[in-house]
């Protein structure tokens, strides 16, 4: 896995390698089972059913790190956060912030483009119950590390959606930037902020899950505040 990720010369190479990964048997079984059985609303669609690569600008100054693709979202459409309720909330917020050209994302060919922004996940396959294991996170980590390395020249800030993504970021400091992660690790929280001297700033944001957005734990205004802060730290107008 490490060797496959390391040999990706650019993001296109990396996306191809990610899409052909079969390293975690439990995740492979699940993503393919979901793609075979399908949800009733999408019974006539052909599911992607593979690991989902990152999406967005190759010269991104701002990155959004999520947990994993949704079973009937990215696992169906082949693009992260595309085709599910979480993506509806996220891309609407990015559009308000001037980081996306449209407020919706329903399919990989719907014309969505991101400005100064790239989105990727800590785990690239849809997991059962949206809960990857620590071992699956660690197995998938080389993809994240290589993706960050490829956009390192421009990357200035990372927004971690949820505690899982927040925790997945710290090994990136060591593997990509040669920086020892802070000890103890800063606690995750909405609006939490960590800055180093040679690595991108890290901002915490509650995940855009239905559990958070439907209950009001995460509101549009709270998302807007996070992205306004992220743009400021990244130097994006």
Coordinates of N, CA and C in Angstrom, one line a residue:
X1 N 0.8 -1.2 0.0 CA 0.0 0.0 0.0 C 0.9 1.3 0.0
X2 N 1.9 1.3 0.9 CA 2.7 2.5 0.9 C 3.4 2.7 -0.4
X3 N 3.9 1.6 -1.0 CA 4.6 1.7 -2.2 C 3.7 2.1 -3.4
X4 N 2.5 1.6 -3.4 CA 1.5 2.0 -4.4 C 1.2 3.5 -4.3
X5 N 1.0 4.0 -3.1 CA 0.7 5.4 -2.9 C 1.9 6.3 -3.3
X6 N 3.1 5.8 -2.9 CA 4.3 6.6 -3.1 C 4.6 6.8 -4.6
X7 N 4.3 5.8 -5.4 CA 4.7 5.9 -6.8 C 3.7 6.8 -7.7
X8 N 2.6 7.2 -7.1 CA 1.7 8.1 -7.8 C 2.4 9.5 -8.1
X9 N 2.6 9.8 -9.3 CA 3.4 11.0 -9.7 C 2.5 12.3 -9.6
X10 N 1.2 12.1 -9.7 CA 0.3 13.3 -9.6 C -1.0 12.8 -9.1
X11 N -2.0 13.7 -9.0 CA -3.3 13.4 -8.5 C -4.0 12.4 -9.3
X12 N -3.9 12.5 -10.7 CA -4.6 11.6 -11.6 C -4.1 10.2 -11.3
X13 N -2.7 10.0 -11.2 CA -2.2 8.7 -10.9 C -2.7 8.2 -9.6
X14 N -2.7 9.1 -8.6 CA -3.2 8.7 -7.2 C -4.7 8.2 -7.3
X15 N -5.5 9.0 -8.0 CA -6.9 8.7 -8.1 C -7.1 7.3 -8.7
X16 N -6.3 7.0 -9.7 CA -6.4 5.6 -10.3 C -6.0 4.5 -9.4
X17 N -4.9 4.8 -8.6 CA -4.5 3.7 -7.7 C -5.5 3.5 -6.6
X18 N -6.0 4.6 -6.0 CA -7.0 4.6 -5.0 C -8.2 3.7 -5.4
X19 N -8.7 4.0 -6.6 CA -9.9 3.4 -7.1 C -9.7 1.9 -7.4
X20 N -8.5 1.4 -7.3 CA -8.2 0.0 -7.6 C -7.7 -0.7 -6.3
X21 N -8.1 -0.2 -5.2 CA -7.6 -0.8 -3.9 C -8.5 -1.8 -3.3
X22 N -8.0 -3.0 -2.9 CA -8.7 -4.1 -2.3 C -8.1 -4.5 -1.0
X23 N -7.5 -3.5 -0.3 CA -6.7 -3.9 0.9 C -7.5 -4.4 2.1
X24 N -8.7 -3.9 2.3 CA -9.5 -4.2 3.5 C -10.7 -5.1 3.2
X25 N -10.6 -6.4 3.5 CA -11.6 -7.3 3.1 C -13.0 -6.9 3.5
X26 N -13.2 -6.5 4.8 CA -14.5 -6.1 5.3 C -15.1 -4.9 4.5
X27 N -14.3 -3.9 4.1 CA -14.8 -2.8 3.4 C -15.1 -3.2 1.9
X28 N -14.2 -4.0 1.4 CA -14.5 -4.5 0.0 C -15.8 -5.2 -0.1
X29 N -16.0 -6.1 0.8 CA -17.3 -6.9 0.9 C -18.5 -6.0 1.0
X30 N -18.4 -5.0 1.9 CA -19.5 -4.1 2.1 C -19.8 -3.2 1.0
X31 N -18.8 -2.5 0.4 CA -19.0 -1.6 -0.7 C -19.6 -2.3 -1.9
X32 N -19.2 -3.6 -2.1 CA -19.6 -4.3 -3.3 C -21.0 -4.9 -3.1
X33 N -21.3 -5.2 -1.8 CA -22.7 -5.7 -1.5 C -23.7 -4.6 -1.7
X34 N -23.4 -3.4 -1.2 CA -24.2 -2.2 -1.3 C -24.5 -1.9 -2.8
X35 N -23.4 -2.0 -3.6 CA -23.5 -1.7 -5.0 C -24.4 -2.8 -5.8
X36 N -24.4 -4.0 -5.2 CA -25.2 -5.0 -5.9 C -26.7 -4.9 -5.5
X37 N -27.0 -4.6 -4.2 CA -28.3 -4.6 -3.7 C -29.0 -3.3 -4.0
X38 N -28.3 -2.2 -3.8 CA -28.8 -0.9 -4.1 C -30.0 -0.5 -3.2
X39 N -30.1 0.8 -3.0 CA -31.3 1.4 -2.4 C -32.4 1.5 -3.4
X40 N -33.7 1.3 -2.9 CA -34.8 1.3 -3.8 C -34.8 2.6 -4.7
X41 N -34.5 3.7 -4.1 CA -34.6 5.0 -4.9 C -33.6 5.0 -6.0
X42 N -32.6 4.2 -5.9 CA -31.5 4.2 -6.9 C -31.4 2.9 -7.7
X43 N -32.4 2.1 -7.7 CA -32.4 0.7 -8.2 C -32.0 0.7 -9.7
X44 N -32.2 1.8 -10.4 CA -31.9 1.8 -11.8 C -30.5 2.4 -12.1
X45 N -29.8 2.7 -11.1 CA -28.5 3.3 -11.3 C -27.4 2.3 -11.1
X46 N -26.3 2.4 -11.8 CA -25.2 1.6 -11.6 C -24.3 2.2 -10.5
X47 N -24.0 1.5 -9.4 CA -23.2 2.1 -8.3 C -21.7 2.0 -8.7
X48 N -21.0 3.0 -8.2 CA -19.5 3.0 -8.3 C -18.9 1.7 -7.6
X49 N -19.2 1.6 -6.4 CA -18.9 0.4 -5.6 C -17.4 0.1 -5.4
X50 N -16.6 1.2 -5.4 CA -15.1 1.1 -5.3 C -14.6 2.2 -4.4
X51 N -13.4 2.2 -4.0 CA -12.9 3.3 -3.2 C -13.1 4.6 -3.9
X52 N -13.3 5.7 -3.2 CA -13.6 7.0 -3.7 C -12.4 7.9 -3.6
X53 N -11.8 8.4 -4.7 CA -10.7 9.3 -4.6 C -11.1 10.7 -4.2
X54 N -10.1 11.5 -4.0 CA -10.3 12.9 -3.6 C -10.9 13.7 -4.8
X55 N -11.3 14.9 -4.6 CA -11.9 15.7 -5.6 C -11.6 17.2 -5.3
X56 N -11.3 17.9 -6.4 CA -11.0 19.4 -6.3 C -9.8 19.8 -6.9
X57 N -9.3 21.0 -6.5 CA -8.2 21.7 -7.1 C -6.9 21.1 -6.8
X58 N -6.0 21.0 -7.8 CA -4.7 20.4 -7.6 C -3.8 21.4 -6.9
X59 N -4.1 22.7 -7.0 CA -3.4 23.7 -6.3 C -4.2 24.3 -5.1
X60 N -4.9 23.4 -4.4 CA -5.7 23.8 -3.3 C -5.0 24.5 -2.2
X61 N -5.5 25.5 -1.7 CA -5.0 26.2 -0.4 C -5.7 25.7 0.8
X62 N -6.9 25.1 0.6 CA -7.8 24.7 1.6 C -8.2 23.3 1.4
X63 N -8.1 22.4 2.4 CA -8.6 21.0 2.2 C -9.6 20.7 3.2
X64 N -10.5 19.8 2.8 CA -11.6 19.3 3.7 C -11.4 17.8 3.9
X65 N -11.2 17.4 5.1 CA -10.9 16.0 5.4 C -12.2 15.4 6.1
X66 N -12.8 14.4 5.4 CA -13.9 13.7 6.0 C -13.6 12.4 6.5
X67 N -14.6 11.7 6.9 CA -14.5 10.3 7.5 C -14.3 9.3 6.5
X68 N -15.4 9.1 5.7 CA -15.4 8.0 4.6 C -16.6 8.3 3.7
X69 N -16.6 7.7 2.5 CA -17.8 7.9 1.6 C -19.0 7.2 2.2
X70 N -20.2 7.8 1.9 CA -21.5 7.2 2.3 C -21.8 6.1 1.4
X71 N -22.5 5.1 1.9 CA -22.8 3.9 1.2 C -23.6 4.2 -0.1
X72 N -24.6 5.1 0.0 CA -25.5 5.4 -1.1 C -25.2 6.8 -1.7
X73 N -24.1 7.4 -1.2 CA -23.6 8.7 -1.7 C -22.4 8.5 -2.6
X74 N -21.2 8.7 -2.1 CA -20.0 8.5 -2.8 C -19.8 7.1 -3.4
X75 N -20.2 6.1 -2.6 CA -20.1 4.7 -3.1 C -21.0 4.5 -4.3
X76 N -22.0 5.3 -4.4 CA -22.9 5.2 -5.6 C -22.4 6.1 -6.8
X77 N -22.0 7.3 -6.5 CA -21.7 8.3 -7.5 C -20.2 8.3 -7.9
X78 N -19.4 7.8 -7.1 CA -17.9 7.8 -7.4 C -17.2 9.1 -7.0
X79 N -17.9 10.0 -6.4 CA -17.3 11.3 -6.0 C -17.7 11.6 -4.5
X80 N -16.7 12.0 -3.8 CA -16.8 12.2 -2.3 C -17.9 13.2 -2.0
X81 N -18.8 12.9 -1.1 CA -19.9 13.8 -0.6 C -20.9 14.1 -1.7
X82 N -20.9 13.3 -2.8 CA -21.8 13.6 -3.9 C -23.0 12.7 -3.8
X83 N -24.2 13.2 -3.8 CA -25.4 12.4 -3.9 C -26.0 12.0 -2.6
X84 N -25.6 12.7 -1.5 CA -26.3 12.4 -0.2 C -26.6 13.6 0.6
X85 N -27.3 13.5 1.7 CA -27.7 14.7 2.4 C -26.5 15.5 3.0
X86 N -25.5 14.8 3.5 CA -24.3 15.4 4.0 C -23.7 16.3 2.9
X87 N -23.6 15.8 1.7 CA -23.1 16.6 0.6 C -23.9 17.8 0.3
X88 N -25.3 17.6 0.4 CA -26.1 18.8 0.2 C -25.8 19.9 1.1
X89 N -25.5 19.6 2.3 CA -25.2 20.7 3.3 C -23.8 21.2 3.0
X90 N -22.9 20.4 2.8 CA -21.5 20.8 2.6 C -21.3 21.7 1.4
X91 N -21.9 21.2 0.2 CA -21.6 22.0 -1.0 C -22.4 23.3 -1.0
X92 N -23.6 23.3 -0.3 CA -24.3 24.6 -0.2 C -23.4 25.6 0.6
X93 N -22.8 25.1 1.6 CA -21.9 26.0 2.4 C -20.7 26.5 1.6
X94 N -20.1 25.6 0.8 CA -19.0 25.9 0.0 C -19.4 26.9 -1.1
X95 N -20.6 26.8 -1.6 CA -21.1 27.8 -2.6 C -21.3 29.1 -1.9
X96 N -21.8 29.2 -0.7 CA -22.0 30.4 0.0 C -20.7 31.1 0.2
X97 N -19.6 30.3 0.5 CA -18.3 30.8 0.8 C -17.5 31.2 -0.5
X98 N -18.1 30.9 -1.7 CA -17.4 31.2 -2.9 C -16.4 30.2 -3.3
X99 N -16.4 29.0 -2.7 CA -15.5 27.9 -3.0 C -16.0 26.9 -3.9
X100 N -17.3 26.9 -4.3 CA -17.9 26.0 -5.2 C -18.7 26.8 -6.2
X101 N -18.8 26.4 -7.4 CA -19.5 27.1 -8.5 C -21.0 26.8 -8.5
X102 N -21.5 25.9 -7.7 CA -22.9 25.6 -7.6 C -23.2 25.0 -6.2
X103 N -24.4 25.1 -5.7 CA -24.7 24.7 -4.3 C -25.1 23.2 -4.2
X104 N -25.2 22.5 -5.3 CA -25.6 21.1 -5.2 C -24.6 20.2 -5.9
X105 N -24.6 18.9 -5.5 CA -23.8 17.9 -6.1 C -24.5 16.6 -6.1
X106 N -25.0 16.2 -7.3 CA -25.8 15.0 -7.4 C -25.2 13.9 -8.2
X107 N -24.2 14.2 -9.0 CA -23.5 13.2 -9.9 C -22.1 13.7 -10.2
X108 N -21.3 12.7 -10.6 CA -19.9 13.1 -10.9 C -19.7 13.9 -12.1
X109 N -20.8 14.0 -13.0 CA -20.7 14.8 -14.2 C -21.6 15.9 -14.2
X110 N -21.9 16.5 -13.0 CA -23.0 17.5 -12.9 C -22.4 18.9 -13.0
X111 N -21.1 19.1 -13.3 CA -20.5 20.4 -13.6 C -19.9 21.0 -12.3
X112 N -20.0 20.4 -11.2 CA -19.4 21.0 -10.0 C -17.9 21.2 -10.1
X113 N -17.5 22.4 -9.7 CA -16.1 22.7 -9.6 C -15.8 23.4 -8.3
X114 N -14.6 23.1 -7.7 CA -14.2 23.8 -6.5 C -13.1 24.8 -6.8
X115 N -13.1 25.9 -6.0 CA -12.1 26.9 -6.1 C -11.1 26.8 -4.9
X116 N -9.9 26.7 -5.1 CA -8.8 26.7 -4.1 C -9.1 25.6 -3.0
X117 N -9.8 24.6 -3.3 CA -10.3 23.6 -2.3 C -10.2 22.2 -2.9
X118 N -9.8 21.3 -2.0 CA -9.8 19.8 -2.3 C -10.5 19.1 -1.2
X119 N -11.2 18.1 -1.5 CA -11.9 17.3 -0.5 C -11.5 15.8 -0.6
X120 N -11.2 15.2 0.6 CA -10.8 13.8 0.6 C -11.2 13.2 1.9
X121 N -11.1 11.9 2.0 CA -11.6 11.2 3.3 C -10.4 10.4 3.9
X122 N -10.5 10.2 5.2 CA -9.5 9.5 5.9 C -9.5 8.0 5.4
X123 N -10.7 7.5 5.2 CA -10.9 6.1 4.7 C -11.7 6.2 3.4
X124 N -11.2 5.5 2.3 CA -11.7 5.8 1.0 C -12.8 4.8 0.6
X125 N -13.2 3.8 1.4 CA -14.3 3.0 1.1 C -15.4 3.2 2.1
X126 N -16.7 3.0 1.6 CA -17.8 3.1 2.5 C -17.8 2.0 3.5
X127 N -17.8 2.4 4.8 CA -17.8 1.3 5.9 C -19.2 1.0 6.4
X128 N -19.4 -0.2 6.9 CA -20.7 -0.6 7.5 C -21.0 0.4 8.7
X129 N -22.2 0.9 8.8 CA -22.6 1.7 9.9 C -21.8 3.0 10.0
X130 N -21.1 3.4 8.9 CA -20.3 4.6 8.8 C -19.2 4.6 9.9
X131 N -18.7 3.3 10.2 CA -17.7 3.2 11.3 C -16.5 2.3 10.8
X132 N -15.5 3.0 10.2 CA -14.3 2.2 9.9 C -13.6 1.9 11.2
X133 N -12.8 0.8 11.2 CA -12.0 0.4 12.3 C -10.7 1.2 12.3
X134 N -10.0 1.3 13.5 CA -8.7 1.9 13.5 C -7.7 1.2 12.6
X135 N -7.8 -0.1 12.4 CA -6.9 -0.8 11.5 C -7.2 -0.4 10.1
X136 N -8.5 -0.3 9.7 CA -8.8 0.2 8.3 C -8.4 1.6 8.1
X137 N -8.5 2.4 9.1 CA -8.0 3.8 9.0 C -6.5 3.8 8.7
X138 N -5.7 3.0 9.5 CA -4.3 3.0 9.3 C -3.9 2.3 8.0
X139 N -4.6 1.3 7.5 CA -4.3 0.7 6.2 C -4.5 1.7 5.1
X140 N -5.5 2.6 5.2 CA -5.8 3.6 4.2 C -5.0 4.8 4.3
X141 N -4.3 5.0 5.4 CA -3.6 6.3 5.6 C -2.6 6.6 4.5
X142 N -1.8 5.7 3.9 CA -0.9 6.1 2.8 C -1.5 6.9 1.7
X143 N -2.8 6.6 1.3 CA -3.5 7.4 0.3 C -3.6 8.8 0.7
X144 N -4.0 9.0 2.0 CA -4.2 10.4 2.5 C -2.8 11.1 2.5
X145 N -1.8 10.4 3.0 CA -0.5 11.0 3.1 C 0.0 11.4 1.7
X146 N -0.1 10.6 0.7 CA 0.4 10.9 -0.6 C -0.4 12.1 -1.2
X147 N -1.7 12.1 -1.0 CA -2.6 13.2 -1.5 C -2.1 14.5 -0.9
X148 N -1.9 14.5 0.4 CA -1.5 15.8 1.0 C -0.1 16.2 0.5
X149 N 0.8 15.2 0.3 CA 2.1 15.5 -0.2 C 2.1 16.1 -1.6
X150 N 1.1 15.7 -2.4 CA 1.0 16.2 -3.8 C 0.5 17.7 -3.8
X151 N -0.3 18.0 -2.8 CA -0.8 19.4 -2.8 C -0.1 20.3 -1.7
X152 N 0.9 19.7 -1.1 CA 1.7 20.4 -0.1 C 2.2 21.8 -0.5
X153 N 2.7 22.0 -1.7 CA 3.2 23.3 -2.0 C 2.2 24.5 -1.8
X154 N 0.9 24.2 -2.0 CA -0.1 25.3 -1.8 C -0.9 25.2 -0.6
X155 N -1.0 24.0 0.0 CA -2.0 23.8 1.1 C -1.6 24.6 2.4
X156 N -2.6 25.3 2.9 CA -2.4 26.2 4.0 C -3.3 25.9 5.2
X157 N -4.5 25.3 5.0 CA -5.4 25.0 6.1 C -6.2 23.7 5.8
X158 N -6.5 22.9 6.8 CA -7.3 21.7 6.7 C -8.5 21.8 7.6
X159 N -9.7 21.6 7.1 CA -10.9 21.5 7.9 C -11.2 20.1 8.2
X160 N -11.1 19.6 9.4 CA -11.5 18.2 9.8 C -12.9 18.1 10.2
X161 N -13.7 17.3 9.4 CA -15.1 17.1 9.7 C -15.3 16.0 10.7
X162 N -15.4 16.3 11.9 CA -15.6 15.3 13.0 C -14.3 14.8 13.6
X163 N -14.5 14.1 14.8 CA -13.3 13.7 15.6 C -12.5 12.6 14.9
X164 N -13.1 11.8 14.0 CA -12.3 10.7 13.3 C -11.3 11.4 12.4
X165 N -11.8 12.4 11.6 CA -10.9 13.0 10.7 C -9.8 13.8 11.4
X166 N -10.2 14.5 12.5 CA -9.3 15.2 13.4 C -8.1 14.3 13.8
X167 N -8.5 13.1 14.3 CA -7.5 12.2 14.7 C -6.6 11.6 13.6
X168 N -7.2 11.5 12.4 CA -6.5 11.0 11.3 C -5.4 12.0 10.7
X169 N -5.5 13.3 11.1 CA -4.6 14.3 10.6 C -3.2 14.2 11.2
X170 N -3.2 13.8 12.5 CA -1.9 13.9 13.2 C -0.8 13.1 12.6
X171 N -1.0 11.9 12.1 CA 0.1 11.1 11.5 C 0.6 11.8 10.2
X172 N -0.3 12.6 9.6 CA 0.2 13.3 8.4 C 1.3 14.3 8.7
X173 N 1.3 14.8 9.9 CA 2.4 15.8 10.2 C 3.7 15.1 10.2
X174 N 3.8 13.9 10.7 CA 5.0 13.1 10.8 C 5.4 12.6 9.4
X175 N 4.4 12.0 8.7 CA 4.7 11.3 7.4 C 5.0 12.3 6.2
X176 N 4.3 13.4 6.2 CA 4.4 14.3 5.1 C 5.3 15.5 5.4
X177 N 5.2 16.0 6.6 CA 5.9 17.3 7.0 C 7.1 17.0 7.9
X178 N 7.3 15.8 8.3 CA 8.5 15.5 9.2 C 8.4 16.2 10.5
X179 N 7.2 16.5 11.0 CA 6.9 17.2 12.2 C 6.3 16.2 13.2
X180 N 6.9 16.3 14.4 CA 6.3 15.4 15.5 C 4.9 16.0 15.9
X181 N 3.9 15.1 15.9 CA 2.6 15.6 16.3 C 2.6 16.1 17.8
X182 N 1.8 17.0 18.1 CA 1.7 17.6 19.5 C 1.3 16.5 20.5
X183 N 1.9 16.6 21.6 CA 1.5 15.6 22.7 C 1.3 16.4 24.0
X184 N 0.1 16.3 24.6 CA -1.0 15.5 24.2 C -1.7 16.1 22.9
X185 N -2.4 15.3 22.2 CA -3.1 15.8 21.0 C -4.2 16.8 21.4
X186 N -4.3 17.9 20.7 CA -5.4 18.9 21.0 C -6.7 18.2 20.8
X187 N -7.6 18.6 21.7 CA -9.0 17.9 21.7 C -9.8 18.5 20.5
X188 N -10.5 17.6 19.9 CA -11.5 18.0 18.8 C -12.6 18.8 19.4
X189 N -13.1 19.7 18.7 CA -14.3 20.5 19.0 C -14.7 21.4 17.8
X190 N -15.9 21.8 17.7 CA -16.3 22.7 16.6 C -15.6 24.0 16.8
X191 N -14.8 24.4 15.8 CA -14.1 25.7 15.9 C -12.7 25.5 16.5
X192 N -12.3 24.3 16.9 CA -11.0 24.1 17.5 C -10.0 24.4 16.4
X193 N -8.8 25.0 16.9 CA -7.8 25.5 15.9 C -6.4 25.1 16.5
X194 N -5.6 24.5 15.6 CA -4.2 24.2 15.9 C -3.4 24.7 14.7
X195 N -2.3 25.3 15.1 CA -1.4 25.8 14.1 C 0.1 25.4 14.4
X196 N 0.8 24.9 13.4 CA 2.2 24.6 13.5 C 3.0 25.7 12.8
X197 N 4.3 25.5 12.7 CA 5.2 26.4 12.0 C 5.4 26.1 10.5
X198 N 5.4 24.8 10.2 CA 5.7 24.3 8.9 C 4.6 23.5 8.2
X199 N 3.5 23.2 9.0 CA 2.4 22.4 8.5 C 1.2 23.3 8.4
X200 N 0.2 22.9 7.6 CA -1.1 23.6 7.5 C -1.8 23.8 8.9
X201 N -2.5 24.8 9.0 CA -3.4 25.0 10.2 C -4.5 23.9 10.1
X202 N -5.0 23.6 11.3 CA -6.1 22.6 11.4 C -7.3 23.2 12.1
X203 N -8.4 23.1 11.5 CA -9.7 23.6 12.1 C -10.6 22.4 12.3
X204 N -11.3 22.4 13.4 CA -12.3 21.4 13.7 C -13.7 21.9 13.3
X205 N -14.5 21.0 12.8 CA -15.9 21.3 12.4 C -16.7 20.1 12.7
X206 N -17.9 20.2 13.3 CA -18.8 19.1 13.4 C -19.1 18.5 12.0
X207 N -19.2 17.2 12.0 CA -19.4 16.6 10.7 C -20.8 17.0 10.2
X208 N -20.9 17.0 8.8 CA -22.1 17.5 8.2 C -23.1 16.3 8.0
X209 N -23.1 15.4 9.0 CA -24.1 14.3 9.0 C -25.5 14.8 9.3
X210 N -26.5 13.9 8.9 CA -27.9 14.3 9.2 C -28.1 14.3 10.7
X211 N -27.4 13.5 11.4 CA -27.6 13.5 12.9 C -27.2 14.9 13.5
X212 N -26.2 15.5 12.9 CA -25.8 16.8 13.4 C -26.7 18.0 12.8
X213 N -27.0 17.9 11.5 CA -27.7 19.0 10.9 C -29.2 19.0 11.1
X214 N -29.8 17.8 11.3 CA -31.2 17.7 11.5 C -31.5 18.1 13.0
X215 N -30.6 17.9 13.9 CA -30.8 18.2 15.3 C -30.4 19.6 15.6
X216 N -29.8 20.3 14.7 CA -29.3 21.7 15.0 C -28.0 21.8 15.7
X217 N -27.4 20.6 15.9 CA -26.0 20.7 16.5 C -25.0 21.4 15.6
X218 N -25.3 21.3 14.3 CA -24.5 22.0 13.3 C -25.5 22.8 12.4
X219 N -25.4 24.1 12.4 CA -26.2 25.0 11.6 C -25.5 25.6 10.4
X220 N -26.2 26.1 9.4 CA -25.6 26.7 8.3 C -24.6 27.9 8.8
X221 N -25.1 28.6 9.7 CA -24.2 29.7 10.2 C -22.9 29.2 10.8
X222 N -23.0 28.1 11.5 CA -21.8 27.5 12.1 C -20.8 27.1 11.0
X223 N -21.3 26.5 10.0 CA -20.5 26.1 8.8 C -19.9 27.3 8.2
X224 N -20.7 28.4 8.0 CA -20.2 29.6 7.3 C -19.1 30.2 8.1
X225 N -19.2 30.2 9.4 CA -18.1 30.7 10.3 C -16.8 29.9 10.1
X226 N -16.9 28.6 10.1 CA -15.7 27.8 9.9 C -15.0 28.1 8.6
X227 N -15.8 28.1 7.5 CA -15.2 28.3 6.2 C -14.7 29.8 6.0
X228 N -15.3 30.7 6.7 CA -14.8 32.1 6.7 C -13.4 32.1 7.3
X229 N -13.3 31.4 8.5 CA -12.0 31.3 9.2 C -11.0 30.6 8.3
X230 N -11.4 29.5 7.7 CA -10.5 28.7 6.9 C -10.0 29.6 5.7
X231 N -10.9 30.3 5.1 CA -10.4 31.2 3.9 C -9.4 32.2 4.4
X232 N -9.7 32.8 5.6 CA -8.7 33.8 6.1 C -7.4 33.1 6.4
X233 N -7.3 32.0 7.0 CA -6.1 31.3 7.3 C -5.3 30.9 6.0
X234 N -6.1 30.5 5.0 CA -5.5 30.0 3.7 C -5.2 31.2 2.8
X235 N -5.6 32.4 3.1 CA -5.3 33.5 2.2 C -6.1 33.5 1.0
X236 N -7.3 33.0 1.1 CA -8.3 32.9 -0.1 C -9.2 34.1 0.0
X237 N -9.4 34.8 -1.0 CA -10.3 36.0 -1.0 C -11.7 35.5 -1.2

